[in-house]
C-alpha cells in the first residue's frame, strides 16, 4: 500500500517579502541556495535544476512554473529520477510551493514539497527532509548577502 507524504519547513527571516522573493526568483541566486538552473518567474516557463547524476538518473530535475504571485506565492512542478534507481534518484513527480507572509520582524517563509509516494520515494523523502531545512537557512544567508551588495541610492 502506498502513502503520499509532503515535506514542510518554515522559518521567519528578518527581511521584507520583496527581498526574499528576489532570492527565490533570480536564477543566479537560486543557483547559490539550491542548484544551477534556468529559472524564470513566469507561469508556464519550463526550467531545469542540475545536480550530480546518480546511477541511471542524469541529475536533471524538470520543472514548470505553476503559479507566480509576487511577492507572496511561487509553485513549480519537480520531476526527475529514474525508474531503475530504487533508492536515491528514484522517479519523483512532485510540486514545490513557496509561501511568503509578512509578519512582525520580517517574513514567514514556508516551503511545502508534496508528492512523495512511499515506499518508492522513501529514500528521497528521508534525504530531502533535512535538506530543505538547510535550504531555508541558505535563503536567509543569500538574501542578506544580496541586500548588502546592492548599491544604495544617495538621498
Tab-separated table of C-alpha atoms in Angstrom:
chain	number	residue	atom	x	y	z
A	1	UNK	CA	0.000	0.000	0.000
A	2	UNK	CA	1.412	3.403	-0.937
A	3	UNK	CA	1.341	6.539	1.176
A	4	UNK	CA	1.677	10.151	-0.013
A	5	UNK	CA	3.900	12.488	2.015
A	6	UNK	CA	4.960	16.112	1.951
A	7	UNK	CA	7.941	17.916	3.436
A	8	UNK	CA	7.054	21.200	5.140
A	9	UNK	CA	9.606	23.639	6.510
A	10	UNK	CA	9.129	27.215	7.614
A	11	UNK	CA	11.140	29.983	9.141
A	12	UNK	CA	10.811	33.681	9.884
A	13	UNK	CA	13.526	35.631	8.075
A	14	UNK	CA	14.308	39.241	9.071
A	15	UNK	CA	13.667	40.704	5.604
A	16	UNK	CA	10.627	42.066	3.790
A	17	UNK	CA	8.874	39.670	1.378
A	18	UNK	CA	10.215	41.552	-1.667
A	19	UNK	CA	13.847	40.803	-0.723
A	20	UNK	CA	13.157	37.118	-0.112
A	21	UNK	CA	11.123	36.973	-3.324
A	22	UNK	CA	14.164	38.229	-5.223
A	23	UNK	CA	16.265	35.410	-3.710
A	24	UNK	CA	13.591	32.846	-4.659
A	25	UNK	CA	13.138	34.066	-8.228
A	26	UNK	CA	16.521	35.281	-9.520
A	27	UNK	CA	18.151	32.373	-11.357
A	28	UNK	CA	21.679	33.278	-10.253
A	29	UNK	CA	20.629	33.496	-6.594
A	30	UNK	CA	18.604	30.250	-6.787
A	31	UNK	CA	21.796	28.600	-8.045
A	32	UNK	CA	23.530	29.677	-4.823
A	33	UNK	CA	20.980	28.151	-2.441
A	34	UNK	CA	19.773	25.159	-4.451
A	35	UNK	CA	21.164	24.114	-7.846
A	36	UNK	CA	22.227	25.581	-11.203
A	37	UNK	CA	19.088	26.355	-13.210
A	38	UNK	CA	17.451	28.308	-15.997
A	39	UNK	CA	14.526	29.527	-13.893
A	40	UNK	CA	12.292	32.478	-14.805
A	41	UNK	CA	9.351	33.561	-12.616
A	42	UNK	CA	6.758	33.214	-15.386
A	43	UNK	CA	3.776	30.839	-15.224
A	44	UNK	CA	4.263	28.110	-17.818
A	45	UNK	CA	8.049	28.543	-18.014
A	46	UNK	CA	9.778	25.160	-18.155
A	47	UNK	CA	13.176	25.014	-16.496
A	48	UNK	CA	15.680	22.557	-15.093
A	49	UNK	CA	17.757	22.122	-11.982
A	50	UNK	CA	21.015	20.226	-12.456
A	51	UNK	CA	22.945	18.235	-9.898
A	52	UNK	CA	25.326	15.287	-9.792
A	53	UNK	CA	23.977	12.220	-11.663
A	54	UNK	CA	23.212	9.107	-9.587
A	55	UNK	CA	23.040	5.680	-11.179
A	56	UNK	CA	20.722	5.849	-14.197
A	57	UNK	CA	19.433	9.302	-13.164
A	58	UNK	CA	21.067	12.093	-15.187
A	59	UNK	CA	20.869	14.601	-12.290
A	60	UNK	CA	18.308	16.777	-14.066
A	61	UNK	CA	15.084	17.889	-12.386
A	62	UNK	CA	12.456	19.002	-14.917
A	63	UNK	CA	10.226	21.790	-13.635
A	64	UNK	CA	7.447	24.113	-14.732
A	65	UNK	CA	6.243	27.272	-13.001
A	66	UNK	CA	2.624	26.588	-11.989
A	67	UNK	CA	1.863	29.763	-10.002
A	68	UNK	CA	3.694	33.048	-9.530
A	69	UNK	CA	2.121	35.801	-7.409
A	70	UNK	CA	4.896	38.214	-6.363
A	71	UNK	CA	5.888	38.526	-3.565
A	72	UNK	CA	3.534	36.005	-1.984
A	73	UNK	CA	3.379	32.643	-3.761
A	74	UNK	CA	5.602	30.569	-6.053
A	75	UNK	CA	4.754	27.000	-7.110
A	76	UNK	CA	6.521	24.712	-9.547
A	77	UNK	CA	6.488	21.076	-10.549
A	78	UNK	CA	9.537	18.957	-9.660
A	79	UNK	CA	10.074	15.840	-11.777
A	80	UNK	CA	13.169	13.732	-12.042
A	81	UNK	CA	14.828	10.481	-11.227
A	82	UNK	CA	14.849	7.112	-12.891
A	83	UNK	CA	12.606	4.074	-12.592
A	84	UNK	CA	15.719	1.895	-12.297
A	85	UNK	CA	17.050	3.700	-9.194
A	86	UNK	CA	15.248	2.138	-6.236
A	87	UNK	CA	16.949	4.453	-3.755
A	88	UNK	CA	18.428	7.888	-4.356
A	89	UNK	CA	17.322	9.102	-7.743
A	90	UNK	CA	14.046	7.152	-7.811
A	91	UNK	CA	11.376	8.699	-10.060
A	92	UNK	CA	9.721	11.651	-8.343
A	93	UNK	CA	6.720	13.613	-9.671
A	94	UNK	CA	6.036	16.345	-7.123
A	95	UNK	CA	5.277	20.014	-6.519
A	96	UNK	CA	7.196	22.651	-4.541
A	97	UNK	CA	5.230	25.591	-3.114
A	98	UNK	CA	6.774	28.678	-1.511
A	99	UNK	CA	4.541	30.996	0.529
A	100	UNK	CA	5.737	34.335	1.910
A	101	UNK	CA	3.750	36.089	4.635
A	102	UNK	CA	4.791	39.398	6.137
A	103	UNK	CA	4.944	39.129	9.931
A	104	UNK	CA	6.336	41.248	12.730
A	105	UNK	CA	10.104	41.134	12.394
A	106	UNK	CA	10.218	40.010	8.776
A	107	UNK	CA	8.687	37.336	6.568
A	108	UNK	CA	7.368	33.877	7.362
A	109	UNK	CA	8.770	31.692	4.566
A	110	UNK	CA	7.048	28.336	4.158
A	111	UNK	CA	8.092	25.620	1.695
A	112	UNK	CA	5.991	22.525	1.024
A	113	UNK	CA	7.390	19.798	-1.234
A	114	UNK	CA	4.433	17.492	-1.894
A	115	UNK	CA	4.083	14.281	-3.840
A	116	UNK	CA	6.463	11.764	-2.269
A	117	UNK	CA	4.870	8.339	-2.778
A	118	UNK	CA	6.132	5.826	-0.226
A	119	UNK	CA	7.691	3.352	-0.215
A	120	UNK	CA	9.157	4.181	-3.663
A	121	UNK	CA	10.269	7.708	-2.735
A	122	UNK	CA	11.253	6.898	0.872
A	123	UNK	CA	14.973	7.455	0.311
A	124	UNK	CA	14.371	10.804	-1.433
A	125	UNK	CA	11.915	11.854	1.289
A	126	UNK	CA	14.375	10.964	4.067
A	127	UNK	CA	17.283	12.694	2.309
A	128	UNK	CA	15.390	15.827	1.289
A	129	UNK	CA	13.561	16.402	4.598
A	130	UNK	CA	16.595	17.783	6.472
A	131	UNK	CA	17.982	19.244	3.245
A	132	UNK	CA	15.064	21.634	2.781
A	133	UNK	CA	15.629	22.999	6.303
A	134	UNK	CA	19.229	23.809	5.363
A	135	UNK	CA	17.943	25.442	2.165
A	136	UNK	CA	15.834	27.892	4.188
A	137	UNK	CA	18.933	28.809	6.209
A	138	UNK	CA	20.823	29.362	2.941
A	139	UNK	CA	17.997	31.530	1.559
A	140	UNK	CA	18.353	33.754	4.627
A	141	UNK	CA	22.117	33.969	4.138
A	142	UNK	CA	21.876	34.687	0.386
A	143	UNK	CA	19.169	37.311	0.994
A	144	UNK	CA	21.480	39.042	3.492
A	145	UNK	CA	24.417	38.941	1.057
A	146	UNK	CA	22.278	40.207	-1.842
A	147	UNK	CA	20.917	43.035	0.319
A	148	UNK	CA	24.425	44.116	1.342
A	149	UNK	CA	25.789	44.018	-2.207
A	150	UNK	CA	23.006	46.114	-3.767
A	151	UNK	CA	24.019	49.731	-4.363
A	152	UNK	CA	22.415	52.261	-2.065
A	153	UNK	CA	20.949	55.400	-3.532
A	154	UNK	CA	22.073	58.746	-2.211
A	155	UNK	CA	19.337	60.842	-0.605
